XYZ file of C-alpha atoms in Angstrom:
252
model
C -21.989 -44.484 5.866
C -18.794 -44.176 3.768
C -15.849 -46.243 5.116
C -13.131 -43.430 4.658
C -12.708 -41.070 8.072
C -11.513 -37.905 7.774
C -9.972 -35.588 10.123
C -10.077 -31.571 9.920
C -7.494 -30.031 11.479
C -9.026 -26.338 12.458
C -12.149 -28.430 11.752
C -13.760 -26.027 14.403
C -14.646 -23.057 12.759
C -14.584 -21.083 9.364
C -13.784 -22.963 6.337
C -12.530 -26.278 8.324
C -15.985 -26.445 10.267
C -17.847 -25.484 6.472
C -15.981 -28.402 5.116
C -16.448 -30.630 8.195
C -20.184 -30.191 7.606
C -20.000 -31.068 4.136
C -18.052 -33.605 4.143
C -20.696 -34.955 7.106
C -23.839 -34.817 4.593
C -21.750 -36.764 2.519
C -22.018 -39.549 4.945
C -18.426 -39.324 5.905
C -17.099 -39.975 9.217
C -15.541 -36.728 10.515
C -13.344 -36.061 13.196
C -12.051 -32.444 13.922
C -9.610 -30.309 16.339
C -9.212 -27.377 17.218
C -6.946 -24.989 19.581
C -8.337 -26.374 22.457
C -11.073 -28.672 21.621
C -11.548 -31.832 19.378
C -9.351 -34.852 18.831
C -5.420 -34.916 19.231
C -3.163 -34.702 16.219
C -1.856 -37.718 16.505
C -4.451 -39.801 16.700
C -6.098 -38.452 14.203
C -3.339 -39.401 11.878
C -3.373 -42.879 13.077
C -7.604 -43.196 12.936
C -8.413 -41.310 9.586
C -7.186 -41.939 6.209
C -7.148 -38.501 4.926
C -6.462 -35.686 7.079
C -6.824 -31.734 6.287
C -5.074 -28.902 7.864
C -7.218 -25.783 8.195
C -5.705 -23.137 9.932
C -4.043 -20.076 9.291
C -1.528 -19.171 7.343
C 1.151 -18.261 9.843
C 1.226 -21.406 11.316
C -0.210 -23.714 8.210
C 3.711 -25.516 8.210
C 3.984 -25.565 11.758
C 0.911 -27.856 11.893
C 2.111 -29.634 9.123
C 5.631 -30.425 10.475
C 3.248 -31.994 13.924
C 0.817 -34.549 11.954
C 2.967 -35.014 8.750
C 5.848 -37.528 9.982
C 2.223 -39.511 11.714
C 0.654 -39.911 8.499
C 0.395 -43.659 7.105
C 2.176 -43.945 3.480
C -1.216 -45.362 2.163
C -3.167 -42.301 4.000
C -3.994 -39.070 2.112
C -2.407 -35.431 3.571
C -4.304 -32.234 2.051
C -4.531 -28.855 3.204
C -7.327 -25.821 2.608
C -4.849 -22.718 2.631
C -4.891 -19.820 0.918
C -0.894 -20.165 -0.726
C 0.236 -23.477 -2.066
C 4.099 -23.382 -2.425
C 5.108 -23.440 0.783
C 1.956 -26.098 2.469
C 2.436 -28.548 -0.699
C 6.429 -28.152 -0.098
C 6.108 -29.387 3.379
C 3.452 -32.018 3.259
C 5.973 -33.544 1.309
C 9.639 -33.379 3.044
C 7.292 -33.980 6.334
C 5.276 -37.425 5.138
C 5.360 -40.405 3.778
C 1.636 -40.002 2.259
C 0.067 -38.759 -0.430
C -0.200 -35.832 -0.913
C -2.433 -33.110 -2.633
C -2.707 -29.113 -2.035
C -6.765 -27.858 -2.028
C -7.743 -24.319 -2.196
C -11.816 -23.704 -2.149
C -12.351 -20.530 -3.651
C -15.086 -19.460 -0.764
C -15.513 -18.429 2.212
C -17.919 -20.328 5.010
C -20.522 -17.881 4.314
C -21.883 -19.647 1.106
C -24.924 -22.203 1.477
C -23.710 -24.296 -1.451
C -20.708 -25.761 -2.855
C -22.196 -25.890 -6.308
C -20.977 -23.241 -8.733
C -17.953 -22.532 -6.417
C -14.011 -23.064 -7.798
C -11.959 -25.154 -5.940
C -8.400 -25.524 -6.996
C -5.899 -28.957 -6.447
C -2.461 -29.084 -6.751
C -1.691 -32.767 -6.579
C 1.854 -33.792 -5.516
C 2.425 -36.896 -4.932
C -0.747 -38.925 -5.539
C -2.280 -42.713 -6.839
C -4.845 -44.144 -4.634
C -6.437 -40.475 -3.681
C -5.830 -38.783 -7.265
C -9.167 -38.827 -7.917
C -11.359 -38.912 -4.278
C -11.407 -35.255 -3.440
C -12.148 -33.895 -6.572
C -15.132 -36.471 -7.150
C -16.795 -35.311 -3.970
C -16.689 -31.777 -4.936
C -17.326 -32.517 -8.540
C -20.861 -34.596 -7.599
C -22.019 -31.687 -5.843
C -21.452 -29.079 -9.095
C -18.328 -27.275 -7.876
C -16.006 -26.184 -10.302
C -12.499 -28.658 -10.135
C -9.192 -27.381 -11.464
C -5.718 -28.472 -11.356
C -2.342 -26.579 -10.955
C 1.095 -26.657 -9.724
C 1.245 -24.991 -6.338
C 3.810 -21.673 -8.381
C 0.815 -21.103 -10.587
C -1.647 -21.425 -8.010
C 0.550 -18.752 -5.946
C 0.922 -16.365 -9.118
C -2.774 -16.031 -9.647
C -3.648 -15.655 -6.107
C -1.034 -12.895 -6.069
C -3.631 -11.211 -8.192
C -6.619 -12.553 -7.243
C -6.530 -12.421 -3.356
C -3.603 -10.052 -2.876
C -3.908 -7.089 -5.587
C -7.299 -7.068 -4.612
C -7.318 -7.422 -1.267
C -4.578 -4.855 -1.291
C -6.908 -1.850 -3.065
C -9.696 -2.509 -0.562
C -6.735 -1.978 2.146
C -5.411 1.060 0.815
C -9.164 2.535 0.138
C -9.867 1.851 3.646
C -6.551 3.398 4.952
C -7.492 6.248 2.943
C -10.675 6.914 4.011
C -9.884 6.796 7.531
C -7.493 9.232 6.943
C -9.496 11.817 5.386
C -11.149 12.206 8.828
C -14.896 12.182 7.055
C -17.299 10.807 9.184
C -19.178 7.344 7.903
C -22.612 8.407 8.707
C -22.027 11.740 7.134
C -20.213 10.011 3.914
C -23.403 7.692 3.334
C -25.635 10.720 2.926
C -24.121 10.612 -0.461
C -23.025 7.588 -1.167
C -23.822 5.490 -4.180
C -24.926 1.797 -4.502
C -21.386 0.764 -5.918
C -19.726 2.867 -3.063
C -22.024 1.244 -0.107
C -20.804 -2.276 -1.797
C -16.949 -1.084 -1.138
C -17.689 0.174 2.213
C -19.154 -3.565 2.968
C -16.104 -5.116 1.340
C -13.705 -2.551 3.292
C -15.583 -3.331 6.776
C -15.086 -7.067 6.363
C -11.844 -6.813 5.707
C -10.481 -4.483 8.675
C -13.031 -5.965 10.878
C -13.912 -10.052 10.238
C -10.522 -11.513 10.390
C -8.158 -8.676 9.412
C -4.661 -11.660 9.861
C -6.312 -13.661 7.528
C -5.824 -10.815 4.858
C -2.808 -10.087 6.111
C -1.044 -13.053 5.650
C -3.057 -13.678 2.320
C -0.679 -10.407 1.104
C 2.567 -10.294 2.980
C 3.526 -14.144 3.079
C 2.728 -14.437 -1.126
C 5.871 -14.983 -2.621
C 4.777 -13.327 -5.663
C 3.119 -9.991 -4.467
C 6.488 -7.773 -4.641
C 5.813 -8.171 -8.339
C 2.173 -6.895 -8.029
C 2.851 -3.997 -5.924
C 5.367 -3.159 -8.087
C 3.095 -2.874 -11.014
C 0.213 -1.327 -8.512
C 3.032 1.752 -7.691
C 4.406 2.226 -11.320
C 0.138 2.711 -12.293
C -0.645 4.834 -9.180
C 2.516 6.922 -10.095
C 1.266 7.293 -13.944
C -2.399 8.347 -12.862
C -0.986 10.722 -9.858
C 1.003 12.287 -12.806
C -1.783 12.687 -15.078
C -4.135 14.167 -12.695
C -1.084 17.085 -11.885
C -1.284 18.001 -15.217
C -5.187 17.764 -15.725
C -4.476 15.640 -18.398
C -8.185 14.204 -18.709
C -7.028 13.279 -23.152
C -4.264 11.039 -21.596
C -5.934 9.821 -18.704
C -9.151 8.603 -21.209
C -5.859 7.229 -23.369
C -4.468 4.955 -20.794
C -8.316 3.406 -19.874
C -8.778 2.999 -23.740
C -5.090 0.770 -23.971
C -5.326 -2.421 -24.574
């Protein structure tokens, strides 16, 4: 059994409990909490050496500001969120630890961390530089490091452009009024895939995508970008202009 103890702070379901059963396997003592259940914050500052906070978004820095002034200096603060700027930002004005930002680029629903990309954004780290990223690392995941901006700015993209077309496709569609069953009867295999995609989203954990969009600090830019290409297409399709249409695909 591995001396370090680590404590998961929404270690109680999705991507905290994934973790918490990883991190188990691994031989690691694990302690968790959640809403209602599992061990108290501040204990599990004073007991484990590293802690993680796991929870949503909207209340990520709220949690924070709780275990953060508990952490030991020599202890290691990380959290699993989806944005880094603003978690990373307060780990630090709220501890005394180290501290490094971790963003696994899964959801709970895979069997395997190997293959999967899992992004750091160290801040202020010596003893635990190197811990996390080991573990993950061993086990064939895919390890990079960024600043917490960058991290932000290509999540803006990667989690909130495209979370943001499945959104508006399924806003659209319920619009129309067409019934589901009826659509299928012609549906094709790349269209079934969207509608699977599209159900998640509205229907799984519809805040989570919601905060993964509005609380980006760098999606204004993207939707900017997403209206002046919407606009361009909507104007070539008034003028049944298929020539400049095939133009704009061909641009590179």
């Amino acid at each position: 059994m591995n001396e370090v103890e680590i404590g998961i702070i929404g270690g109680t379901g999705g991507i905290g409990k994934w973790f918490a059963d990883f991190f188990e396997k691994e031989r690691y003592i694990v302690h968790v909490s959640g809403r209602r259940t599992g061990m108290d914050m501040d204990k599990m500052a004073e007991k484990c050496q590293v802690v993680i906070v796991s929870v949503p978004i909207g209340v990520t820095t709220q949690v924070i500001e709780q275990v953060g002034p508990k952490m030991k200096k020599e202890s290691l603060l990380m959290d699993f969120t989806s944005l880094k700027e603003e978690p990373v930002k307060a780990m630090l004005e709220h501890s005394c630890s180290e501290v490094m930002g971790c963003h696994p680029l899964f959801g709970p629903d895979v069997d395997s961390i190997e293959g999967q990309n899992i992004v750091f954004c160290p801040a202020r780290t010596e003893k635990w530089s190197n811990w996390p990223k080991n573990i993950f690392k061993k086990r064939g995941a895919r390890v990079f490091e960024t600043t917490p901006e960058n991290h932000d700015e290509m999540m803006a993209i990667i989690q909130g452009l495209n979370h943001l077309n499945t959104i508006i496709m399924g806003l659209a569609l319920r619009e129309t009024g067409v019934d589901l069953t009826e659509l299928k009867k012609f549906s094709t295999p790349i269209f079934d895939t969207k509608l699977a995609i599209i159900e998640k989203i509205f229907t799984n954990n519809p805040q989570l995508y919601a905060e993964i969009i509005t609380l980006n600090p760098h999606i204004n830019k993207i939707i900017d970008i997403y209206e002046k290409n919407l606009s361009q297409l909507k104007n070539l399709i008034d003028r049944e202009d298929t020539e400049g249409f095939t133009k704009l695909l061909k641009e590179r």
